[in-house]
mmCIF file of C-alpha atoms in Angstrom:
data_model
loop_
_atom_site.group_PDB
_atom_site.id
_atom_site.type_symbol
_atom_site.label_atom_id
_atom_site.label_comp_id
_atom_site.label_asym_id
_atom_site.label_seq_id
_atom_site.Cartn_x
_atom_site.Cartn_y
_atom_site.Cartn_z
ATOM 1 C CA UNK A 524 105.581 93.102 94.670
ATOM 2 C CA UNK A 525 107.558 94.269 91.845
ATOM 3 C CA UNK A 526 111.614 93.817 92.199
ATOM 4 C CA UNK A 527 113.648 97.127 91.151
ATOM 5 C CA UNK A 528 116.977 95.288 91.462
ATOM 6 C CA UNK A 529 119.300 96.184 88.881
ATOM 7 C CA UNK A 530 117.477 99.753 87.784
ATOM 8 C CA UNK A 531 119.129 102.601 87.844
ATOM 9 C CA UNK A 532 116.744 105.177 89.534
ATOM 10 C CA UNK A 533 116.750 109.204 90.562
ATOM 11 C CA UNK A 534 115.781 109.891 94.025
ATOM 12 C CA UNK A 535 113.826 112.588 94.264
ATOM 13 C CA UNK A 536 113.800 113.441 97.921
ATOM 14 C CA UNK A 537 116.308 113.218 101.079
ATOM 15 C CA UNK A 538 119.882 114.792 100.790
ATOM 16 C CA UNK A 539 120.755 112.297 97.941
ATOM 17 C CA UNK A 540 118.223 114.311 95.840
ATOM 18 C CA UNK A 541 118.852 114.535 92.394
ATOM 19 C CA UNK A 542 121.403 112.101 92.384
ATOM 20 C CA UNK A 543 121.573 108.350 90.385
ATOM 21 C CA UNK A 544 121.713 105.212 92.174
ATOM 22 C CA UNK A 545 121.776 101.657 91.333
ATOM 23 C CA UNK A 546 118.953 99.571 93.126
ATOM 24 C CA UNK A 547 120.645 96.617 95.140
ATOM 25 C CA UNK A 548 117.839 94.712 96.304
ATOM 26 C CA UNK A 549 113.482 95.560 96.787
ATOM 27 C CA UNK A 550 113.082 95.129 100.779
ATOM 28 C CA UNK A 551 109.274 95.067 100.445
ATOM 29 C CA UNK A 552 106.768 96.787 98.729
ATOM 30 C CA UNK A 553 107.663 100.492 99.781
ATOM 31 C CA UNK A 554 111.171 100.099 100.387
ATOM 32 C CA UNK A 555 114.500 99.215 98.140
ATOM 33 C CA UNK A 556 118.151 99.280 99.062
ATOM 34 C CA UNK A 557 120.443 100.952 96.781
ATOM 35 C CA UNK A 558 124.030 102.547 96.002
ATOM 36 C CA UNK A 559 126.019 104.528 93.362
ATOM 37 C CA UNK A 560 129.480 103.227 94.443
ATOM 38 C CA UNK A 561 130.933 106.612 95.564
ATOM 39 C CA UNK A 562 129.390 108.266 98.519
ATOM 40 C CA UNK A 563 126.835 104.954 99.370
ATOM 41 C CA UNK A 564 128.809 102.379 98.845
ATOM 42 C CA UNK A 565 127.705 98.503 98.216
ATOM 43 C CA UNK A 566 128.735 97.779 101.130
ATOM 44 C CA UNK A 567 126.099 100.137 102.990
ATOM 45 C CA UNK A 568 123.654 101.032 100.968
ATOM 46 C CA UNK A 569 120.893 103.450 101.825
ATOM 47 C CA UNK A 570 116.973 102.087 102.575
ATOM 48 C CA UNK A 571 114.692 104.549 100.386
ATOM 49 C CA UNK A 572 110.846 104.288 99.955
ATOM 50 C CA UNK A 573 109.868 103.762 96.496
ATOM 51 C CA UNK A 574 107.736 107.034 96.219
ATOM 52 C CA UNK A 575 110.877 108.790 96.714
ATOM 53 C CA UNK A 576 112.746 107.928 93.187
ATOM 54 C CA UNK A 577 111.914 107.128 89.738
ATOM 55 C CA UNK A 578 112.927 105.145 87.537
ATOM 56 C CA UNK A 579 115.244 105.432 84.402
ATOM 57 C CA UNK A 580 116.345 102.543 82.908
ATOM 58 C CA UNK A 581 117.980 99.093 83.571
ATOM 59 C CA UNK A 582 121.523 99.490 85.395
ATOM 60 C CA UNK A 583 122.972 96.309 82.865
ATOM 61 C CA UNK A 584 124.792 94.353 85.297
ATOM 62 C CA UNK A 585 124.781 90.481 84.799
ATOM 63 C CA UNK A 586 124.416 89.759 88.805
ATOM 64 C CA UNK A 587 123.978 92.523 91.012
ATOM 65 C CA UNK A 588 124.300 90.729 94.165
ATOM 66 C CA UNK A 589 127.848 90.180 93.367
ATOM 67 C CA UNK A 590 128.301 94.093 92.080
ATOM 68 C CA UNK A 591 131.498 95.782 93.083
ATOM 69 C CA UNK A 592 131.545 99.998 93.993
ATOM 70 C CA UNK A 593 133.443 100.254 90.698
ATOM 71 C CA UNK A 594 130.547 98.544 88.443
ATOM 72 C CA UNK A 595 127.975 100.946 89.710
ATOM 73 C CA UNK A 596 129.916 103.924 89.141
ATOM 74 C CA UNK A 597 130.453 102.156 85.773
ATOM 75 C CA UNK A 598 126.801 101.577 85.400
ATOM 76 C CA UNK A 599 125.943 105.574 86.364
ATOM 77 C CA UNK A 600 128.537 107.067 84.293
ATOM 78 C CA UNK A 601 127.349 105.490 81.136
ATOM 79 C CA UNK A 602 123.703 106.339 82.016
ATOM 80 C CA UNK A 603 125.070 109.834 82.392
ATOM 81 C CA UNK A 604 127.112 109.913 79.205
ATOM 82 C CA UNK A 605 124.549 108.382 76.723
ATOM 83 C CA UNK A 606 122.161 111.085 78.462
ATOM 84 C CA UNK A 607 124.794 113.669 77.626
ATOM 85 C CA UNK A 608 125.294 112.671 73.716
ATOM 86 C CA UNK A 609 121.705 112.519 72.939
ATOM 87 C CA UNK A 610 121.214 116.247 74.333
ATOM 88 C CA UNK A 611 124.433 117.169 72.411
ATOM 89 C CA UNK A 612 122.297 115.059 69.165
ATOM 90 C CA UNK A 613 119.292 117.095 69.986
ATOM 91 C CA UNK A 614 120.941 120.812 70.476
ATOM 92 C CA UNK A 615 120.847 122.577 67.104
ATOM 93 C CA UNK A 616 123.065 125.482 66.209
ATOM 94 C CA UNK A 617 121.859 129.090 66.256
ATOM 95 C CA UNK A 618 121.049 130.786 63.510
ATOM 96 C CA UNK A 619 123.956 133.543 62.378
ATOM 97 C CA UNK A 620 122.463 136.354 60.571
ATOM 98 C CA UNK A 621 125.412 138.339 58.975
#
């Protein structure tokens, strides 16, 4: 069984579709528990099966059984920035013909 804990993931189904979370903890092999410290909070985070997310990178928090709301919205809002200046990196201007 592989542990997700401290990976930021997408889910990809439900009404939190589309949306980043933090995983918490891997329940079993199908199932993890996770939050984005805003509308699931740590302190009821949401069961999901793992064929409903993906991946995207490591959340970097040192111990996420002690995480706080704040660190995970910490955690998704740099994901979401460093996402943000590498598309701004990527985006060339238009061409101006005069």
């Amino acid at each position: 069984m592989m542990d997700f804990s401290n990976t930021l993931v997408l889910s990809l189904a439900g009404k939190d579709k589309g949306r980043i979370f933090v995983v918490l903890k891997t329940v079993d092999e199908n199932h993890i528990l996770y939050a984005d410290g805003r509308r699931r909070r740590v302190e009821k985070p949401k069961l999901k099966k793992i064929k409903h997310i993906r991946i995207l990178g490591s959340a970097g928090i040192a111990d996420v059984s002690k995480a706080t709301n704040g660190m995970l919205r910490k955690a998704t809002a740099a994901y979401l920035d460093t996402i943000q200046k590498s598309n701004q990196c990527t985006e060339q201007p238009a061409d101006k013909e005069g």
